[in-house]
PDB file of C-alpha atoms in Angstrom:
ATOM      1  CA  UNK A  13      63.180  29.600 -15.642  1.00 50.00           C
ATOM      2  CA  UNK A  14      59.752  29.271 -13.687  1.00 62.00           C
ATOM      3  CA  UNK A  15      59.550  28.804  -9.850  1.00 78.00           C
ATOM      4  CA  UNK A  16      58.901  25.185  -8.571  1.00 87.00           C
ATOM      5  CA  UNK A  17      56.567  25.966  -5.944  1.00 90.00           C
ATOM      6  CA  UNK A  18      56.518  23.478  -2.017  1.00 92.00           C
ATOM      7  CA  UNK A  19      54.083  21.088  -3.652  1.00 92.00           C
ATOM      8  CA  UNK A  20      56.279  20.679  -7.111  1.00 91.00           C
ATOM      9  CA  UNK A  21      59.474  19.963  -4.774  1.00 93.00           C
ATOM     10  CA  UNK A  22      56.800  17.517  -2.307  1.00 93.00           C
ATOM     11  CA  UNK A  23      55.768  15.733  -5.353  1.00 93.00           C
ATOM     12  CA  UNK A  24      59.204  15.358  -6.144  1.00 93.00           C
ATOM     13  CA  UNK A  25      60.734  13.786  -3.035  1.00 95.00           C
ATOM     14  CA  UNK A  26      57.449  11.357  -3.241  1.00 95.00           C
ATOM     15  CA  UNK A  27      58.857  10.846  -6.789  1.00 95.00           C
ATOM     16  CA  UNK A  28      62.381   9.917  -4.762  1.00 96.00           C
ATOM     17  CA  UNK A  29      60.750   7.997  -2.211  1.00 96.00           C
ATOM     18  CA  UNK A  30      59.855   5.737  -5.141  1.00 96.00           C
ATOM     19  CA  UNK A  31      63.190   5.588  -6.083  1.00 96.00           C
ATOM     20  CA  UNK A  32      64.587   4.947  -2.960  1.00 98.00           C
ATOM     21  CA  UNK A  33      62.561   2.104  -2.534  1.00 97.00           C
ATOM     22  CA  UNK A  34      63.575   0.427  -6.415  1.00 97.00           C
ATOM     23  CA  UNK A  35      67.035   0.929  -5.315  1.00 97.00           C
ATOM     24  CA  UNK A  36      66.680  -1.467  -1.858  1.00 97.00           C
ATOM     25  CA  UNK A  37      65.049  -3.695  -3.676  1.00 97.00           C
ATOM     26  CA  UNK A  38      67.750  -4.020  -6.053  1.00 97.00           C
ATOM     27  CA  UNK A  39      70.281  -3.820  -3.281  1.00 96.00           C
ATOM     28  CA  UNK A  40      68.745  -5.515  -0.538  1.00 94.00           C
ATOM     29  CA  UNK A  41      72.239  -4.597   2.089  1.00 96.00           C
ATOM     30  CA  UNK A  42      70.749  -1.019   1.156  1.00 97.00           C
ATOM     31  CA  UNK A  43      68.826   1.283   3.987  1.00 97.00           C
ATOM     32  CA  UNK A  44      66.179   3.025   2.764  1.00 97.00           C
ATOM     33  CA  UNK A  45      66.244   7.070   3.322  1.00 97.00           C
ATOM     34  CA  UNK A  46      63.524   9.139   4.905  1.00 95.00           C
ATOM     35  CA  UNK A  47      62.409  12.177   3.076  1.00 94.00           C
ATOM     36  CA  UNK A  48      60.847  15.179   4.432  1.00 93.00           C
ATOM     37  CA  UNK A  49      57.846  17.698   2.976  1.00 92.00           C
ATOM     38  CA  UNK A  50      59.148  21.403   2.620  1.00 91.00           C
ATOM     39  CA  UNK A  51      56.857  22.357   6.046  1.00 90.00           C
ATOM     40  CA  UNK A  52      59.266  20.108   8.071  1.00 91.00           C
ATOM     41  CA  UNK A  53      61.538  23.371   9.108  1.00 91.00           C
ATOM     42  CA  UNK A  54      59.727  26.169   9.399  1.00 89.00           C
ATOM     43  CA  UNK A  55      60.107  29.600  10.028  1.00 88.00           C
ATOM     44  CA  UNK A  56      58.109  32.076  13.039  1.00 86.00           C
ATOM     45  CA  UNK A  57      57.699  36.197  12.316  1.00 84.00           C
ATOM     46  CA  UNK A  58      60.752  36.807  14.348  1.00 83.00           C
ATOM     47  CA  UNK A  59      63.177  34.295  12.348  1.00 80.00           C
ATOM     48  CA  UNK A  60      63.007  31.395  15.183  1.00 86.00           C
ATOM     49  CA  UNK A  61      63.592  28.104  13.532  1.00 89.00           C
ATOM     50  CA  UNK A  62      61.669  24.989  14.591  1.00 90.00           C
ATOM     51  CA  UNK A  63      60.868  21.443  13.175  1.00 91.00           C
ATOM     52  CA  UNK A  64      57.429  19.909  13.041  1.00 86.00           C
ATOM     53  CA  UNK A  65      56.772  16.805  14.819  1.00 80.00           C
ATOM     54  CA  UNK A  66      55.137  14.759  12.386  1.00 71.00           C
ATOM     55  CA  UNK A  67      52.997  12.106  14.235  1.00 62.00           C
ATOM     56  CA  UNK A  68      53.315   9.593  10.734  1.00 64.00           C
ATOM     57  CA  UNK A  69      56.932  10.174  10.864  1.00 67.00           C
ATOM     58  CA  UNK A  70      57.483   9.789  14.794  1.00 66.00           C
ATOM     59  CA  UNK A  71      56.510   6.647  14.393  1.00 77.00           C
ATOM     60  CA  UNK A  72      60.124   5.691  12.414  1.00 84.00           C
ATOM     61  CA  UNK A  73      62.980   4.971  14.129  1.00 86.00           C
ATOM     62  CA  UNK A  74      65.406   7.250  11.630  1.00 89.00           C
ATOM     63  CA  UNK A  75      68.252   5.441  13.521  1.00 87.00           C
ATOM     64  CA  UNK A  76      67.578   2.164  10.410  1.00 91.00           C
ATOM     65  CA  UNK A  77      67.881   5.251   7.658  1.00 94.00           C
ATOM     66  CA  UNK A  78      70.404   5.453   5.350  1.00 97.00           C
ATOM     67  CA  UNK A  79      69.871   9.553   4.669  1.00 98.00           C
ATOM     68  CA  UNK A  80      67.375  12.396   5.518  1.00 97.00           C
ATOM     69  CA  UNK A  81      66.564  14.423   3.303  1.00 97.00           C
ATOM     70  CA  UNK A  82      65.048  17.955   4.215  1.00 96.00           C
ATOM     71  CA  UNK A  83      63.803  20.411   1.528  1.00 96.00           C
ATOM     72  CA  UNK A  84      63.545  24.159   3.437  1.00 94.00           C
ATOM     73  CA  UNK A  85      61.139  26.604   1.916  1.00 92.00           C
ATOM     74  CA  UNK A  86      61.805  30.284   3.738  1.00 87.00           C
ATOM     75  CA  UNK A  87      60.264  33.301   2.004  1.00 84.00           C
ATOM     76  CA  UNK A  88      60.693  33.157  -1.773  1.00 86.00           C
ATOM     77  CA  UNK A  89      63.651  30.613  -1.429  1.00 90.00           C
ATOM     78  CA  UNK A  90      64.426  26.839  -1.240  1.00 93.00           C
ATOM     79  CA  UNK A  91      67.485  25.262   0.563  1.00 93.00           C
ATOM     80  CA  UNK A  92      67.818  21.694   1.446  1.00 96.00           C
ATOM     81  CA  UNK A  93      69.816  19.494   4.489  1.00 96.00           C
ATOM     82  CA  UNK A  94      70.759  16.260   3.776  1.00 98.00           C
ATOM     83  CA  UNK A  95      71.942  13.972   7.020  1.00 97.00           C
ATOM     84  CA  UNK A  96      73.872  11.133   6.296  1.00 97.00           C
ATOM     85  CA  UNK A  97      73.406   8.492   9.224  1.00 95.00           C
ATOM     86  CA  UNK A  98      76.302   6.348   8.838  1.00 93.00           C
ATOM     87  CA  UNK A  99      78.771   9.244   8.290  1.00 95.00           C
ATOM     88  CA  UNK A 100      77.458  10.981  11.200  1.00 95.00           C
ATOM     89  CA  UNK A 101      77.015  14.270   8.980  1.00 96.00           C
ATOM     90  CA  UNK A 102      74.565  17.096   8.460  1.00 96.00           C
ATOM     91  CA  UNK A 103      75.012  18.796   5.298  1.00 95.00           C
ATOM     92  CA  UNK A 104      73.345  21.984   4.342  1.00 93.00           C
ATOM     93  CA  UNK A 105      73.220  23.314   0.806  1.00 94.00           C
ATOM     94  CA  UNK A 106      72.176  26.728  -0.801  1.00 92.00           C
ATOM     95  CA  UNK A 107      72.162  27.479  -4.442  1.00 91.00           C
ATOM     96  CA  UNK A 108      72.635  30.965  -3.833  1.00 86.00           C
ATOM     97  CA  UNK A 109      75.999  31.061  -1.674  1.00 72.00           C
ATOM     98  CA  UNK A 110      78.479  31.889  -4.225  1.00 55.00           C
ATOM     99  CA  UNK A 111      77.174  34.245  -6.611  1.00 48.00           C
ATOM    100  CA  UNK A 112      77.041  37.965  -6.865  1.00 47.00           C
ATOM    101  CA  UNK A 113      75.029  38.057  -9.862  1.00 43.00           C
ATOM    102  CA  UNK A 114      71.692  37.776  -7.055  1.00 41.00           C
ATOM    103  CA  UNK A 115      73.093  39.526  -4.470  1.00 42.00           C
ATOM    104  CA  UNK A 116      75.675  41.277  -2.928  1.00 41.00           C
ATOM    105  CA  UNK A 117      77.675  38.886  -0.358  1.00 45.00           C
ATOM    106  CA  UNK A 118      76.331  36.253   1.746  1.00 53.00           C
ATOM    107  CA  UNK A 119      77.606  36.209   5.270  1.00 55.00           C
ATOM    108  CA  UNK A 120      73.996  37.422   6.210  1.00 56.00           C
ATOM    109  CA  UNK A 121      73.179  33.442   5.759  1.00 69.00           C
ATOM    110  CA  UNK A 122      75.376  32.532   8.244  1.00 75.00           C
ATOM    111  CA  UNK A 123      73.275  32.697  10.900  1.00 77.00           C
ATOM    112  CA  UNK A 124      70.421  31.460   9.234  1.00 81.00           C
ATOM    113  CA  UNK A 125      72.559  28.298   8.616  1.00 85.00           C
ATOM    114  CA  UNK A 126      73.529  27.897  11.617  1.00 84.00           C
ATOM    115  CA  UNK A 127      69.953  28.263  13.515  1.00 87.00           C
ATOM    116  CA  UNK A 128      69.035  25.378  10.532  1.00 91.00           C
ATOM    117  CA  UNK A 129      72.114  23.188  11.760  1.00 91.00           C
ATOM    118  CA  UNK A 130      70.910  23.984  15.082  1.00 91.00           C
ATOM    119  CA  UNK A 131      67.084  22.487  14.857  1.00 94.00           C
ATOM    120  CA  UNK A 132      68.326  19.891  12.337  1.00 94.00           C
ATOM    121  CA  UNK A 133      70.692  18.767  15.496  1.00 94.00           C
ATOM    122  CA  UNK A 134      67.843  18.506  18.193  1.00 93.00           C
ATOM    123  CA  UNK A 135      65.467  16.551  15.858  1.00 93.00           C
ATOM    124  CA  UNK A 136      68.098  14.065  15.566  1.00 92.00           C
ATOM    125  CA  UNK A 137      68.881  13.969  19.169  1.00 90.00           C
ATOM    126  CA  UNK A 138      64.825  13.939  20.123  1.00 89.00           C
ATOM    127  CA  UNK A 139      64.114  10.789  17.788  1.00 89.00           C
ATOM    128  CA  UNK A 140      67.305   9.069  18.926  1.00 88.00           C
ATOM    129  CA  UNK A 141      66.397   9.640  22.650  1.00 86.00           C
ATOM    130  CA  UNK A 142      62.692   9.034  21.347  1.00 83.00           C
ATOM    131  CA  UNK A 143      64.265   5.353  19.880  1.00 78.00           C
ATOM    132  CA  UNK A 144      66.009   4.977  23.433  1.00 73.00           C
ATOM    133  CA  UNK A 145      68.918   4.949  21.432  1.00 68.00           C
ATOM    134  CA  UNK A 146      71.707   5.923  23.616  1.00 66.00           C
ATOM    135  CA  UNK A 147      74.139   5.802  20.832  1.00 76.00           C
ATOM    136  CA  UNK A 148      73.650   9.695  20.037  1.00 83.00           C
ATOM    137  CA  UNK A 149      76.474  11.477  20.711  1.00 89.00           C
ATOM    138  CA  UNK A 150      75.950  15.316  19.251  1.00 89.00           C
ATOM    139  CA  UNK A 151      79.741  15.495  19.605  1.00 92.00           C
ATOM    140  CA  UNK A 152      80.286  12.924  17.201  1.00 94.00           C
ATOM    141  CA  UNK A 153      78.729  14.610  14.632  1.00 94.00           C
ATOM    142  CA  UNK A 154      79.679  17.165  11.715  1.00 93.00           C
ATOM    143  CA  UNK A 155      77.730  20.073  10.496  1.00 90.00           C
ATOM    144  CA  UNK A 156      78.948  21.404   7.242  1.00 88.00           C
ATOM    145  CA  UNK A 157      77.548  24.408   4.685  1.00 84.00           C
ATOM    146  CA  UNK A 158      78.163  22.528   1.616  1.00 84.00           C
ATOM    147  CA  UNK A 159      79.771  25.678  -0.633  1.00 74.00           C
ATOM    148  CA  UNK A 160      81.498  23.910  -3.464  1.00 82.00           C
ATOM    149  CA  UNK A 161      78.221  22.636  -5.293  1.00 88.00           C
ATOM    150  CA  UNK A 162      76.723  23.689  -8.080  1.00 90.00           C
ATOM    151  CA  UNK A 163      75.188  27.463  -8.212  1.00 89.00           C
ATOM    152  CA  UNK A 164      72.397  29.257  -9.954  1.00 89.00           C
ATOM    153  CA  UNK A 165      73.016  32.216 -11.951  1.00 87.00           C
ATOM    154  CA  UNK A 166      69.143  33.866 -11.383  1.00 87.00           C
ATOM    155  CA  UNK A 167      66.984  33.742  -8.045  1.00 85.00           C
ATOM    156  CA  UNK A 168      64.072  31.145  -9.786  1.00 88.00           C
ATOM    157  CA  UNK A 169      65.685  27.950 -10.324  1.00 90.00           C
ATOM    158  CA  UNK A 170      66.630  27.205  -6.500  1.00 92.00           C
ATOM    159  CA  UNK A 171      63.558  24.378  -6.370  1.00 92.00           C
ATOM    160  CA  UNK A 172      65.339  22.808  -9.152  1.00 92.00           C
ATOM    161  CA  UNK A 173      68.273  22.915  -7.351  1.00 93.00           C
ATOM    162  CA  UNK A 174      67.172  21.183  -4.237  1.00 95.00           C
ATOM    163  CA  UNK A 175      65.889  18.822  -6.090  1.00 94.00           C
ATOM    164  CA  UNK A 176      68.786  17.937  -8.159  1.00 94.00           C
ATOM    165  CA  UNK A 177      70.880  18.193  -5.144  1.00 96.00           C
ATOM    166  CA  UNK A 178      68.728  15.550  -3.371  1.00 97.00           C
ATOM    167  CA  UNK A 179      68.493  13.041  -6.757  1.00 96.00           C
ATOM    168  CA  UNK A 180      72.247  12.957  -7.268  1.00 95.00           C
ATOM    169  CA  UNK A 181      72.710  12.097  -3.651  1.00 97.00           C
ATOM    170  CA  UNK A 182      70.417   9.682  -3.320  1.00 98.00           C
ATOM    171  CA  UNK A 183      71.814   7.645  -6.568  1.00 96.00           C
ATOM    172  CA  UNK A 184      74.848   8.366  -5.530  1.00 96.00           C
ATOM    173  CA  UNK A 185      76.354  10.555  -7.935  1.00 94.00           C
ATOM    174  CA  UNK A 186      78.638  13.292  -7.872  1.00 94.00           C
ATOM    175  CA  UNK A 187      76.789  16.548  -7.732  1.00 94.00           C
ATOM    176  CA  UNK A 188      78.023  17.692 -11.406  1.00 91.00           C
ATOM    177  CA  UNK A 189      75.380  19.949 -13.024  1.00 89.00           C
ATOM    178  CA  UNK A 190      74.937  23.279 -13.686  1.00 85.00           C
ATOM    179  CA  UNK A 191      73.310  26.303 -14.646  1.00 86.00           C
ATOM    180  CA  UNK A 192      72.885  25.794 -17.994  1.00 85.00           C
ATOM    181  CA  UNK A 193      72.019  22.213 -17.551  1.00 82.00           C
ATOM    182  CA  UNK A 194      68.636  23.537 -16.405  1.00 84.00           C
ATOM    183  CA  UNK A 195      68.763  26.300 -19.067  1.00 78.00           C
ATOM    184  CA  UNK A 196      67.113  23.755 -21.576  1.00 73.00           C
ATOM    185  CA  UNK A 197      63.996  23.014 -19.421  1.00 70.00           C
ATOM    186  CA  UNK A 198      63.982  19.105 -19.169  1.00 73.00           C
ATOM    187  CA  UNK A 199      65.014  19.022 -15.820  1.00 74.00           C
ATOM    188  CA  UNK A 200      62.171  21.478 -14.753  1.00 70.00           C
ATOM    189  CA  UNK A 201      59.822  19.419 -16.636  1.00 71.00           C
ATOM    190  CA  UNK A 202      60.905  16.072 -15.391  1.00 72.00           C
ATOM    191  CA  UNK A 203      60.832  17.711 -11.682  1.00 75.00           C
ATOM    192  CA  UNK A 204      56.989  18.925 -12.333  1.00 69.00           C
ATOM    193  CA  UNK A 205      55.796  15.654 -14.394  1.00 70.00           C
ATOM    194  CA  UNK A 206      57.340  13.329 -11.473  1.00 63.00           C
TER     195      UNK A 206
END
C-alpha cells in the first residue's frame, strides 16, 4: 500500500467533520465531536511532547463535545487518541503494537504513550479550567493504550489505520477490519478522494 501523507489524513477528518455534523442533524440529542489536524501534538528534537494552542479551536468549549479526535504524525508514523467526554476516557491507538512482522517488540512505545497520555491530559485540564469548568477532575479519568484493535501487517498503511480507527468510532461501530480489508485499495482510495 502507499503512504497517506498529514494532509490526506487532514482532508479526511474534514471529510468526518462532515459526517459528524449529518449525524446531529439526524439525531438532534447527539453532541457533535471536535476533530483535530495531525500538527495538534507535536514532537521537539529531544522527544518532548506538546500540544498546539489553536486560537480557532480555543474558542470551543470541548466540555459540549461528544469525542476528540487526535490524529499524531511522529517521524514516518501515524497514531491517533480518541477522548470520549462522557466516559471520561482517553484512548490511544497504534497500528503497530502487536506485530513482529515490523519490528522486534514494542515496549520502547511505552513511554512515548505515556508522554502522549500525558499532554493529551493537560489540554483537557487547560480548556476545562479555560471554560471555568470546575467539573475536571484528572482523577476521574482513564487513560488506556487501546491493544486489542486491528493491526497492520507492513509499516505504510498506518494513515489508513487512523483513519479507519476514527470513522468506526465516530459511527459507532465496532472496530472490525483488517489487514486485508485494505489489501484491495478502496479504503485508501475512499480516504484520498474524501
Amino acid at each position: 500500500g502507499e503512504c497517506l501523507t498529514s494532509r490526506d489524513i487532514c482532508k479526511y477528518f474534514d471529510y468526518l467533520g462532515g459526517q459528524d455534523k449529518q449525524l446531529c442533524k439526524n439525531c438532534p440529542d447527539r453532541k457533535p465531536s471536535l476533530f483535530h489536524s495531525t500538527d495538534f501534538i507535536t514532537f521537539d528534537s529531544d522527544g518532548t511532547c506538546k500540544y498546539l494552542k489553536n486560537k480557532r479551536i480555543s474558542k470551543i468549549d470541548i466540555s459540549e463535545k461528544r469525542n476528540i479526535f487526535i490524529p499524531i504524525h511522529k517521524g514516518h508514523h501515524f497514531t491517533c487518541v480518541v477522548i470520549f467526554l462522557d466516559k471520561k476516557q482517553i484512548n490511544y491507538y497504534d497500528s503497530l503494537l502487536a506485530t513482529d512482522r515490523t519490528r522486534t517488540g514494542c515496549a520502547h512505545k511505552k513511554e512515548q504513550q505515556e508522554k502522549i497520555l500525558r499532554v493529551v491530559m493537560q489540554y483537557l485540564q487547560d480548556e476545562f479550567k479555560k471554560n471555568k469548568n470546575n467539573l475536571f477532575d484528572k482523577n476521574d479519568w482513564s487513560l488506556k493504550t487501546m491493544c486489542n484493535v486491528p493491526q497492520q501487517d507492513n509499516t505504510t498503511d498506518c494513515g489508513i489505520f487512523v483513519c479507519l480507527y476514527c470513522d468506526f468510532i465516530l459511527n459507532d461501530c465496532a472496530l472490525e477490519f483488517n489487514q486485508d480489508n485494505i489489501k484491495d485499495g478502496e479504503w485508501c482510495k475512499k480516504i484520498v478522494l474524501s
